Amino acid sequence: MKKVAFIVPYFGKLPNYFQLFLNSCKLNKNFKWIIVTDDKTSYSWPQNVQKIDMSFEDLRQRIQSKFDFRIELPTPYKLCDYKPTYGYIFEDLIQDYPFWGYCDIDTIMGKLDDFLSSDFLNQYDKLFELGHMTIFKNTFENNRMFMKKIDGSFPYKEALTSEDIFVFDEVSQKNSLSINDIFLQNGKKVFAADWSYNVSVTPTAFTQVVLKNRKFELQPRRKNQVIIWDNQDGLRLYYTDSKEIHYIDLMYIHLQQRKMKVSANIDSRMIEIIPNEFVEIDSLPTTIAALTQMKKKNISFHRFRLMWKWKVKKFI
């Protein structure tokens, strides 16, 4: 059963763990990913992931042809403001899917079917509020909803005609006129809960951050927690209490600004995800002792790298 087609333009070198992303997509047969890229690197592409070879300039021209005003798209980074337009720009590619969306590729997918049943999806016009995954019901009106006027202005024109980043694709404290606001003000049904395991940029240890009322809230870490992806059960967070081991199924993990080392064989059945590394494992933890002994961290310069990056930005 076809559910959602994700449209993902990406230009430049794909992440070093992109094959692991593709492997996690493969587990989700009812979902499709359309990767528009100029990267010629050889990968093992699952049947449900379509690669479209395209230069950034060709994409810019394709987008420009859809509007009667001059757009500003100087760099691929600016594409974040164009994400809500993809259902309109690539309408010909998503006709067979009742929903479409956009997502980031610094992610590893879990079993999406366990979270996104057809009955659940059909209740909403838009699902989720953050740019690393947003889903829309695929209708003529919804695909043009980004063009609507709200609060006396056309936010999409402001976003698409400026070189500045407007954060048009997601809810943000920086922008009160995002695509989410447009859907809400036009009476559309929006599912707002944050179901991602969105890793906070800091600290180095994986800490989930959840969006609530336009603010990000750090969630408490669980005892002995580890995150494991396997090609049968998907993505899970394992942890312990005083008596036994537990796990939580995760829809996906977002590894924003994480420099990840791939130590695991890319075809491994089971992979542990720690703050700066993908590690191959032979079996899932079934006892507290086994979970306690699993690798939780490695030498990481993540925090120092970020501090240096932020310090440099102050002087630019």
mmCIF file of C-alpha atoms in Angstrom:
data_model
loop_
_atom_site.group_PDB
_atom_site.id
_atom_site.type_symbol
_atom_site.label_atom_id
_atom_site.label_comp_id
_atom_site.label_asym_id
_atom_site.label_seq_id
_atom_site.Cartn_x
_atom_site.Cartn_y
_atom_site.Cartn_z
ATOM 1 C CA MET A 1 0.000 0.000 0.000
ATOM 2 C CA LYS A 2 1.512 3.311 -1.090
ATOM 3 C CA LYS A 3 1.473 5.911 1.680
ATOM 4 C CA VAL A 4 3.976 8.778 1.489
ATOM 5 C CA ALA A 5 6.490 9.998 -1.100
ATOM 6 C CA PHE A 6 9.302 12.057 0.434
ATOM 7 C CA ILE A 7 10.996 14.607 -1.833
ATOM 8 C CA VAL A 8 14.625 15.244 -0.885
ATOM 9 C CA PRO A 9 16.844 17.525 -2.998
ATOM 10 C CA TYR A 10 20.463 17.405 -1.820
ATOM 11 C CA PHE A 11 23.482 18.929 -3.548
ATOM 12 C CA GLY A 12 27.122 18.327 -2.841
ATOM 13 C CA LYS A 13 28.665 15.279 -1.211
ATOM 14 C CA LEU A 14 26.090 13.056 0.466
ATOM 15 C CA PRO A 15 26.762 12.151 4.129
ATOM 16 C CA ASN A 16 29.296 9.398 4.797
ATOM 17 C CA TYR A 17 26.512 7.268 6.315
ATOM 18 C CA PHE A 18 24.068 7.797 3.447
ATOM 19 C CA GLN A 19 24.022 4.057 2.678
ATOM 20 C CA LEU A 20 22.782 3.423 6.215
ATOM 21 C CA PHE A 21 20.019 5.953 5.598
ATOM 22 C CA LEU A 22 19.123 4.080 2.395
ATOM 23 C CA ASN A 23 19.124 0.757 4.252
ATOM 24 C CA SER A 24 16.688 2.180 6.783
ATOM 25 C CA CYS A 25 14.439 3.401 3.958
ATOM 26 C CA LYS A 26 14.447 -0.100 2.452
ATOM 27 C CA LEU A 27 12.651 -1.401 5.532
ATOM 28 C CA ASN A 28 9.668 0.847 4.697
ATOM 29 C CA LYS A 29 8.128 -0.665 1.559
ATOM 30 C CA ASN A 30 4.980 1.507 1.676
ATOM 31 C CA PHE A 31 7.007 4.717 1.586
ATOM 32 C CA LYS A 32 9.053 6.227 -1.218
ATOM 33 C CA TRP A 33 11.997 8.614 -1.230
ATOM 34 C CA ILE A 34 12.853 10.754 -4.251
ATOM 35 C CA ILE A 35 16.465 11.941 -3.949
ATOM 36 C CA VAL A 36 17.340 14.804 -6.298
ATOM 37 C CA THR A 37 21.116 15.178 -6.298
ATOM 38 C CA ASP A 38 24.287 15.893 -8.238
ATOM 39 C CA ASP A 39 26.365 13.388 -6.244
ATOM 40 C CA LYS A 40 27.612 10.610 -8.552
ATOM 41 C CA THR A 41 28.837 8.293 -5.788
ATOM 42 C CA SER A 42 27.785 4.672 -6.236
ATOM 43 C CA TYR A 43 25.266 3.368 -3.694
ATOM 44 C CA SER A 44 22.989 0.369 -3.353
ATOM 45 C CA TRP A 45 19.623 1.994 -4.025
ATOM 46 C CA PRO A 46 16.521 0.213 -2.652
ATOM 47 C CA GLN A 47 13.526 -0.154 -4.960
ATOM 48 C CA ASN A 48 11.567 2.384 -2.928
ATOM 49 C CA VAL A 49 14.234 5.087 -3.297
ATOM 50 C CA GLN A 50 14.367 6.909 -6.627
ATOM 51 C CA LYS A 51 17.465 8.862 -7.590
ATOM 52 C CA ILE A 52 17.075 11.821 -9.951
ATOM 53 C CA ASP A 53 20.360 13.186 -11.306
ATOM 54 C CA MET A 54 20.071 16.943 -11.497
ATOM 55 C CA SER A 55 22.385 19.900 -11.071
ATOM 56 C CA PHE A 56 21.585 22.630 -8.594
ATOM 57 C CA GLU A 57 21.223 25.114 -11.448
ATOM 58 C CA ASP A 58 18.736 22.851 -13.245
ATOM 59 C CA LEU A 59 16.662 22.601 -10.082
ATOM 60 C CA ARG A 60 16.806 26.358 -9.630
ATOM 61 C CA GLN A 61 15.487 26.821 -13.164
ATOM 62 C CA ARG A 62 12.740 24.263 -12.596
ATOM 63 C CA ILE A 63 11.585 26.108 -9.488
ATOM 64 C CA GLN A 64 11.836 29.499 -11.207
ATOM 65 C CA SER A 65 9.592 28.265 -14.035
ATOM 66 C CA LYS A 66 6.787 27.721 -11.521
ATOM 67 C CA PHE A 67 6.638 31.352 -10.350
ATOM 68 C CA ASP A 68 5.974 34.676 -12.065
ATOM 69 C CA PHE A 69 8.443 36.574 -9.862
ATOM 70 C CA ARG A 70 12.203 36.294 -9.513
ATOM 71 C CA ILE A 71 13.185 33.791 -6.840
ATOM 72 C CA GLU A 72 16.335 33.900 -4.746
ATOM 73 C CA LEU A 73 18.106 30.553 -4.455
ATOM 74 C CA PRO A 74 21.827 31.321 -4.198
ATOM 75 C CA THR A 75 22.928 28.133 -2.411
ATOM 76 C CA PRO A 76 21.528 24.671 -1.611
ATOM 77 C CA TYR A 77 21.218 25.718 2.038
ATOM 78 C CA LYS A 78 18.439 28.111 1.028
ATOM 79 C CA LEU A 79 16.363 25.103 -0.110
ATOM 80 C CA CYS A 80 15.007 24.785 3.440
ATOM 81 C CA ASP A 81 12.630 27.659 2.630
ATOM 82 C CA TYR A 82 11.489 25.874 -0.537
ATOM 83 C CA LYS A 83 10.539 22.576 1.104
ATOM 84 C CA PRO A 84 6.819 23.479 1.439
ATOM 85 C CA THR A 85 6.710 24.094 -2.331
ATOM 86 C CA TYR A 86 7.912 20.605 -3.327
ATOM 87 C CA GLY A 87 4.401 19.178 -3.668
ATOM 88 C CA TYR A 88 3.767 21.894 -6.260
ATOM 89 C CA ILE A 89 7.206 21.840 -7.907
ATOM 90 C CA PHE A 90 7.322 18.036 -8.216
ATOM 91 C CA GLU A 91 3.607 17.361 -8.525
ATOM 92 C CA ASP A 92 4.192 15.072 -11.509
ATOM 93 C CA LEU A 93 6.341 12.715 -9.413
ATOM 94 C CA ILE A 94 3.916 12.111 -6.548
ATOM 95 C CA GLN A 95 0.620 11.413 -8.309
ATOM 96 C CA ASP A 96 0.502 7.783 -7.134
ATOM 97 C CA TYR A 97 0.812 8.659 -3.445
ATOM 98 C CA PRO A 98 -1.979 9.949 -1.158
ATOM 99 C CA PHE A 99 0.602 11.855 0.903
ATOM 100 C CA TRP A 100 3.920 13.526 0.225
ATOM 101 C CA GLY A 101 6.520 15.048 2.471
ATOM 102 C CA TYR A 102 10.044 16.256 2.974
ATOM 103 C CA CYS A 103 12.702 14.936 5.315
ATOM 104 C CA ASP A 104 16.397 15.283 6.031
ATOM 105 C CA ILE A 105 19.003 12.642 5.262
ATOM 106 C CA ASP A 106 20.985 13.086 8.490
ATOM 107 C CA THR A 107 18.447 10.599 9.808
ATOM 108 C CA ILE A 108 17.976 6.869 10.273
ATOM 109 C CA MET A 109 14.415 5.642 9.812
ATOM 110 C CA GLY A 110 12.582 3.207 12.041
ATOM 111 C CA LYS A 111 9.500 1.242 10.969
ATOM 112 C CA LEU A 112 7.261 4.059 9.796
ATOM 113 C CA ASP A 113 4.255 1.758 9.345
ATOM 114 C CA ASP A 114 4.150 1.250 13.117
ATOM 115 C CA PHE A 115 3.485 4.968 13.550
ATOM 116 C CA LEU A 116 1.824 6.090 10.321
ATOM 117 C CA SER A 117 -1.138 3.863 9.534
ATOM 118 C CA SER A 118 -3.394 4.867 6.639
ATOM 119 C CA ASP A 119 -6.294 5.468 9.035
ATOM 120 C CA PHE A 120 -4.135 7.798 11.106
ATOM 121 C CA LEU A 121 -2.709 9.677 8.124
ATOM 122 C CA ASN A 122 -6.135 10.229 6.588
ATOM 123 C CA GLN A 123 -7.247 12.273 9.593
ATOM 124 C CA TYR A 124 -4.870 15.138 8.776
ATOM 125 C CA ASP A 125 -3.881 17.608 6.074
ATOM 126 C CA LYS A 126 -0.430 18.111 7.592
ATOM 127 C CA LEU A 127 1.619 16.103 10.055
ATOM 128 C CA PHE A 128 4.522 17.292 12.200
ATOM 129 C CA GLU A 129 6.044 20.738 12.582
ATOM 130 C CA LEU A 130 9.775 20.332 11.992
ATOM 131 C CA GLY A 131 11.745 20.397 8.766
ATOM 132 C CA HIS A 132 13.506 17.060 9.270
ATOM 133 C CA MET A 133 10.130 15.398 8.568
ATOM 134 C CA THR A 134 6.831 16.944 7.524
ATOM 135 C CA ILE A 135 3.985 15.192 5.691
ATOM 136 C CA PHE A 136 1.065 16.622 3.677
ATOM 137 C CA LYS A 137 -2.089 15.111 2.260
ATOM 138 C CA ASN A 138 -1.539 15.138 -1.489
ATOM 139 C CA THR A 139 -4.332 17.354 -2.836
ATOM 140 C CA PHE A 140 -4.352 20.190 -5.346
ATOM 141 C CA GLU A 141 -5.310 22.661 -2.608
ATOM 142 C CA ASN A 142 -2.803 21.465 -0.016
ATOM 143 C CA ASN A 143 0.041 21.535 -2.532
ATOM 144 C CA ARG A 144 -0.658 25.237 -3.088
ATOM 145 C CA MET A 145 -1.473 26.136 0.491
ATOM 146 C CA PHE A 146 1.955 27.736 0.883
ATOM 147 C CA MET A 147 0.767 30.525 -1.461
ATOM 148 C CA LYS A 148 -2.015 31.655 0.886
ATOM 149 C CA LYS A 149 -2.132 35.149 2.309
ATOM 150 C CA ILE A 150 -2.115 35.447 6.104
ATOM 151 C CA ASP A 151 -1.903 38.439 8.407
ATOM 152 C CA GLY A 152 -1.978 40.772 5.415
ATOM 153 C CA SER A 153 1.061 39.309 3.674
ATOM 154 C CA PHE A 154 2.243 36.451 1.495
ATOM 155 C CA PRO A 155 4.959 34.767 3.587
ATOM 156 C CA TYR A 156 6.095 32.539 0.732
ATOM 157 C CA LYS A 157 6.920 35.553 -1.453
ATOM 158 C CA GLU A 158 8.956 37.083 1.341
ATOM 159 C CA ALA A 159 10.802 33.797 1.864
ATOM 160 C CA LEU A 160 11.421 33.002 -1.805
ATOM 161 C CA THR A 161 12.551 36.494 -2.850
ATOM 162 C CA SER A 162 15.152 36.973 -0.116
ATOM 163 C CA GLU A 163 18.605 35.441 0.231
ATOM 164 C CA ASP A 164 18.038 35.276 3.987
ATOM 165 C CA ILE A 165 16.787 32.094 5.660
ATOM 166 C CA PHE A 166 13.167 32.543 6.773
ATOM 167 C CA VAL A 167 12.697 29.054 8.305
ATOM 168 C CA PHE A 168 9.505 28.837 6.237
ATOM 169 C CA ASP A 169 9.505 25.025 6.386
ATOM 170 C CA GLU A 170 9.025 24.562 10.131
ATOM 171 C CA VAL A 171 7.780 26.005 13.382
ATOM 172 C CA SER A 172 10.391 28.273 14.900
ATOM 173 C CA GLN A 173 10.743 31.050 17.435
ATOM 174 C CA LYS A 174 12.444 32.998 14.649
ATOM 175 C CA ASN A 175 9.407 32.949 12.365
ATOM 176 C CA SER A 176 5.709 33.241 13.250
ATOM 177 C CA LEU A 177 4.593 32.814 9.623
ATOM 178 C CA SER A 178 5.724 29.324 8.661
ATOM 179 C CA ILE A 179 3.913 26.783 6.504
ATOM 180 C CA ASN A 180 2.439 25.385 9.725
ATOM 181 C CA ASP A 181 0.845 28.736 10.584
ATOM 182 C CA ILE A 182 -0.650 28.951 7.100
ATOM 183 C CA PHE A 183 -2.310 25.543 7.436
ATOM 184 C CA LEU A 184 -3.670 26.355 10.888
ATOM 185 C CA GLN A 185 -5.024 29.775 9.922
ATOM 186 C CA ASN A 186 -6.811 28.218 6.958
ATOM 187 C CA GLY A 187 -8.612 25.693 9.135
ATOM 188 C CA LYS A 188 -6.602 22.676 8.040
ATOM 189 C CA LYS A 189 -6.175 19.673 10.319
ATOM 190 C CA VAL A 190 -2.618 19.562 11.645
ATOM 191 C CA PHE A 191 -1.003 16.876 13.803
ATOM 192 C CA ALA A 192 1.546 18.766 15.857
ATOM 193 C CA ALA A 193 3.133 16.221 18.215
ATOM 194 C CA ASP A 194 6.872 15.654 17.814
ATOM 195 C CA TRP A 195 7.449 11.908 17.344
ATOM 196 C CA SER A 196 11.093 12.118 16.304
ATOM 197 C CA TYR A 197 14.105 11.226 18.392
ATOM 198 C CA ASN A 198 15.633 14.595 17.640
ATOM 199 C CA VAL A 199 19.137 14.632 19.079
ATOM 200 C CA SER A 200 20.066 17.896 20.759
ATOM 201 C CA VAL A 201 23.119 19.538 19.191
ATOM 202 C CA THR A 202 24.619 19.683 22.701
ATOM 203 C CA PRO A 203 25.584 17.928 24.935
ATOM 204 C CA THR A 204 27.752 15.285 23.250
ATOM 205 C CA ALA A 205 25.747 12.435 24.809
ATOM 206 C CA PHE A 206 22.526 11.729 22.931
ATOM 207 C CA THR A 207 19.768 13.753 24.549
ATOM 208 C CA GLN A 208 16.330 13.975 22.988
ATOM 209 C CA VAL A 209 14.895 17.422 22.408
ATOM 210 C CA VAL A 210 11.158 17.818 21.800
ATOM 211 C CA LEU A 211 9.307 20.774 20.295
ATOM 212 C CA LYS A 212 6.436 22.001 22.470
ATOM 213 C CA ASN A 213 4.662 25.324 21.940
ATOM 214 C CA ARG A 214 7.473 26.673 19.723
ATOM 215 C CA LYS A 215 10.103 25.832 22.331
ATOM 216 C CA PHE A 216 12.555 22.949 22.452
ATOM 217 C CA GLU A 217 12.608 20.991 25.700
ATOM 218 C CA LEU A 218 15.379 18.583 26.666
ATOM 219 C CA GLN A 219 14.099 15.194 27.771
ATOM 220 C CA PRO A 220 15.696 13.216 30.618
ATOM 221 C CA ARG A 221 18.066 10.471 29.561
ATOM 222 C CA ARG A 222 17.135 6.933 30.532
ATOM 223 C CA LYS A 223 19.429 4.648 32.507
ATOM 224 C CA ASN A 224 21.916 2.722 30.344
ATOM 225 C CA GLN A 225 20.154 3.882 27.189
ATOM 226 C CA VAL A 226 21.385 2.705 23.799
ATOM 227 C CA ILE A 227 19.860 3.145 20.347
ATOM 228 C CA ILE A 228 19.924 0.202 17.959
ATOM 229 C CA TRP A 229 18.773 -0.160 14.365
ATOM 230 C CA ASP A 230 18.244 -3.591 12.893
ATOM 231 C CA ASN A 231 16.847 -4.607 9.549
ATOM 232 C CA GLN A 232 13.913 -6.498 11.035
ATOM 233 C CA ASP A 233 12.667 -4.543 14.044
ATOM 234 C CA GLY A 234 13.711 -1.072 12.921
ATOM 235 C CA LEU A 235 14.922 1.559 15.387
ATOM 236 C CA ARG A 236 14.690 1.085 19.138
ATOM 237 C CA LEU A 237 15.925 2.748 22.301
ATOM 238 C CA TYR A 238 16.858 0.205 24.970
ATOM 239 C CA TYR A 239 17.178 1.139 28.650
ATOM 240 C CA THR A 240 16.966 -0.360 32.128
ATOM 241 C CA ASP A 241 15.208 0.301 35.383
ATOM 242 C CA SER A 242 16.174 -1.322 38.677
ATOM 243 C CA LYS A 243 14.728 -4.700 37.692
ATOM 244 C CA GLU A 244 14.603 -5.273 33.946
ATOM 245 C CA ILE A 245 15.371 -4.147 30.415
ATOM 246 C CA HIS A 246 12.874 -2.200 28.287
ATOM 247 C CA TYR A 247 12.746 -0.765 24.795
ATOM 248 C CA ILE A 248 10.854 1.964 22.964
ATOM 249 C CA ASP A 249 10.242 1.893 19.211
ATOM 250 C CA LEU A 250 11.458 5.087 17.515
ATOM 251 C CA MET A 251 10.035 6.506 14.300
ATOM 252 C CA TYR A 252 13.408 7.969 13.307
ATOM 253 C CA ILE A 253 16.490 9.584 14.769
ATOM 254 C CA HIS A 254 17.734 12.981 13.603
ATOM 255 C CA LEU A 255 21.512 13.408 13.904
ATOM 256 C CA GLN A 256 21.735 17.147 13.346
ATOM 257 C CA GLN A 257 25.288 18.535 13.193
ATOM 258 C CA ARG A 258 26.722 15.165 14.239
ATOM 259 C CA LYS A 259 29.958 14.060 12.609
ATOM 260 C CA MET A 260 29.486 10.289 12.515
ATOM 261 C CA LYS A 261 32.108 7.585 11.984
ATOM 262 C CA VAL A 262 30.943 4.421 10.216
ATOM 263 C CA SER A 263 32.694 1.510 11.928
ATOM 264 C CA ALA A 264 29.934 -0.958 11.115
ATOM 265 C CA ASN A 265 29.706 -2.946 7.918
ATOM 266 C CA ILE A 266 27.043 -1.127 5.895
ATOM 267 C CA ASP A 267 25.240 -4.423 5.342
ATOM 268 C CA SER A 268 25.178 -5.320 9.029
ATOM 269 C CA ARG A 269 21.854 -6.577 10.318
ATOM 270 C CA MET A 270 22.234 -4.749 13.646
ATOM 271 C CA ILE A 271 23.912 -1.413 14.295
ATOM 272 C CA GLU A 272 24.293 0.501 17.528
ATOM 273 C CA ILE A 273 24.205 4.284 17.161
ATOM 274 C CA ILE A 274 26.370 6.150 19.663
ATOM 275 C CA PRO A 275 27.092 9.908 19.742
ATOM 276 C CA ASN A 276 29.761 9.899 17.037
ATOM 277 C CA GLU A 277 29.765 6.399 15.564
ATOM 278 C CA PHE A 278 27.786 3.559 13.986
ATOM 279 C CA VAL A 279 28.958 0.320 15.614
ATOM 280 C CA GLU A 280 28.208 -3.209 14.407
ATOM 281 C CA ILE A 281 26.763 -5.579 17.015
ATOM 282 C CA ASP A 282 26.074 -9.322 16.901
ATOM 283 C CA SER A 283 22.941 -9.535 19.022
ATOM 284 C CA LEU A 284 20.302 -7.488 20.771
ATOM 285 C CA PRO A 285 20.591 -6.954 24.535
ATOM 286 C CA THR A 286 18.296 -9.271 26.488
ATOM 287 C CA THR A 287 19.599 -8.748 30.023
ATOM 288 C CA ILE A 288 20.548 -5.778 32.170
ATOM 289 C CA ALA A 289 24.128 -7.052 32.276
ATOM 290 C CA ALA A 290 24.332 -7.222 28.479
ATOM 291 C CA LEU A 291 22.931 -3.724 28.050
ATOM 292 C CA THR A 292 25.200 -2.283 30.740
ATOM 293 C CA GLN A 293 28.275 -3.645 28.982
ATOM 294 C CA MET A 294 27.394 -2.210 25.567
ATOM 295 C CA LYS A 295 29.474 0.630 24.192
ATOM 296 C CA LYS A 296 27.897 3.964 25.119
ATOM 297 C CA LYS A 297 30.444 6.495 23.918
ATOM 298 C CA ASN A 298 33.758 7.059 22.214
ATOM 299 C CA ILE A 299 36.357 9.792 22.176
ATOM 300 C CA SER A 300 34.520 12.694 20.612
ATOM 301 C CA PHE A 301 35.444 16.266 19.778
ATOM 302 C CA HIS A 302 31.839 17.169 18.983
ATOM 303 C CA ARG A 303 31.490 19.811 21.701
ATOM 304 C CA PHE A 304 34.856 21.427 20.941
ATOM 305 C CA ARG A 305 34.096 21.469 17.222
ATOM 306 C CA LEU A 306 30.776 23.228 17.852
ATOM 307 C CA MET A 307 32.304 25.732 20.275
ATOM 308 C CA TRP A 308 34.978 26.593 17.710
ATOM 309 C CA LYS A 309 32.370 26.901 14.963
ATOM 310 C CA TRP A 310 30.192 29.224 17.041
ATOM 311 C CA LYS A 311 33.205 31.293 18.126
ATOM 312 C CA VAL A 312 34.326 31.773 14.512
ATOM 313 C CA LYS A 313 30.818 32.882 13.505
ATOM 314 C CA LYS A 314 30.961 35.731 16.020
ATOM 315 C CA PHE A 315 33.867 37.282 14.127
ATOM 316 C CA ILE A 316 32.468 36.888 10.616
#
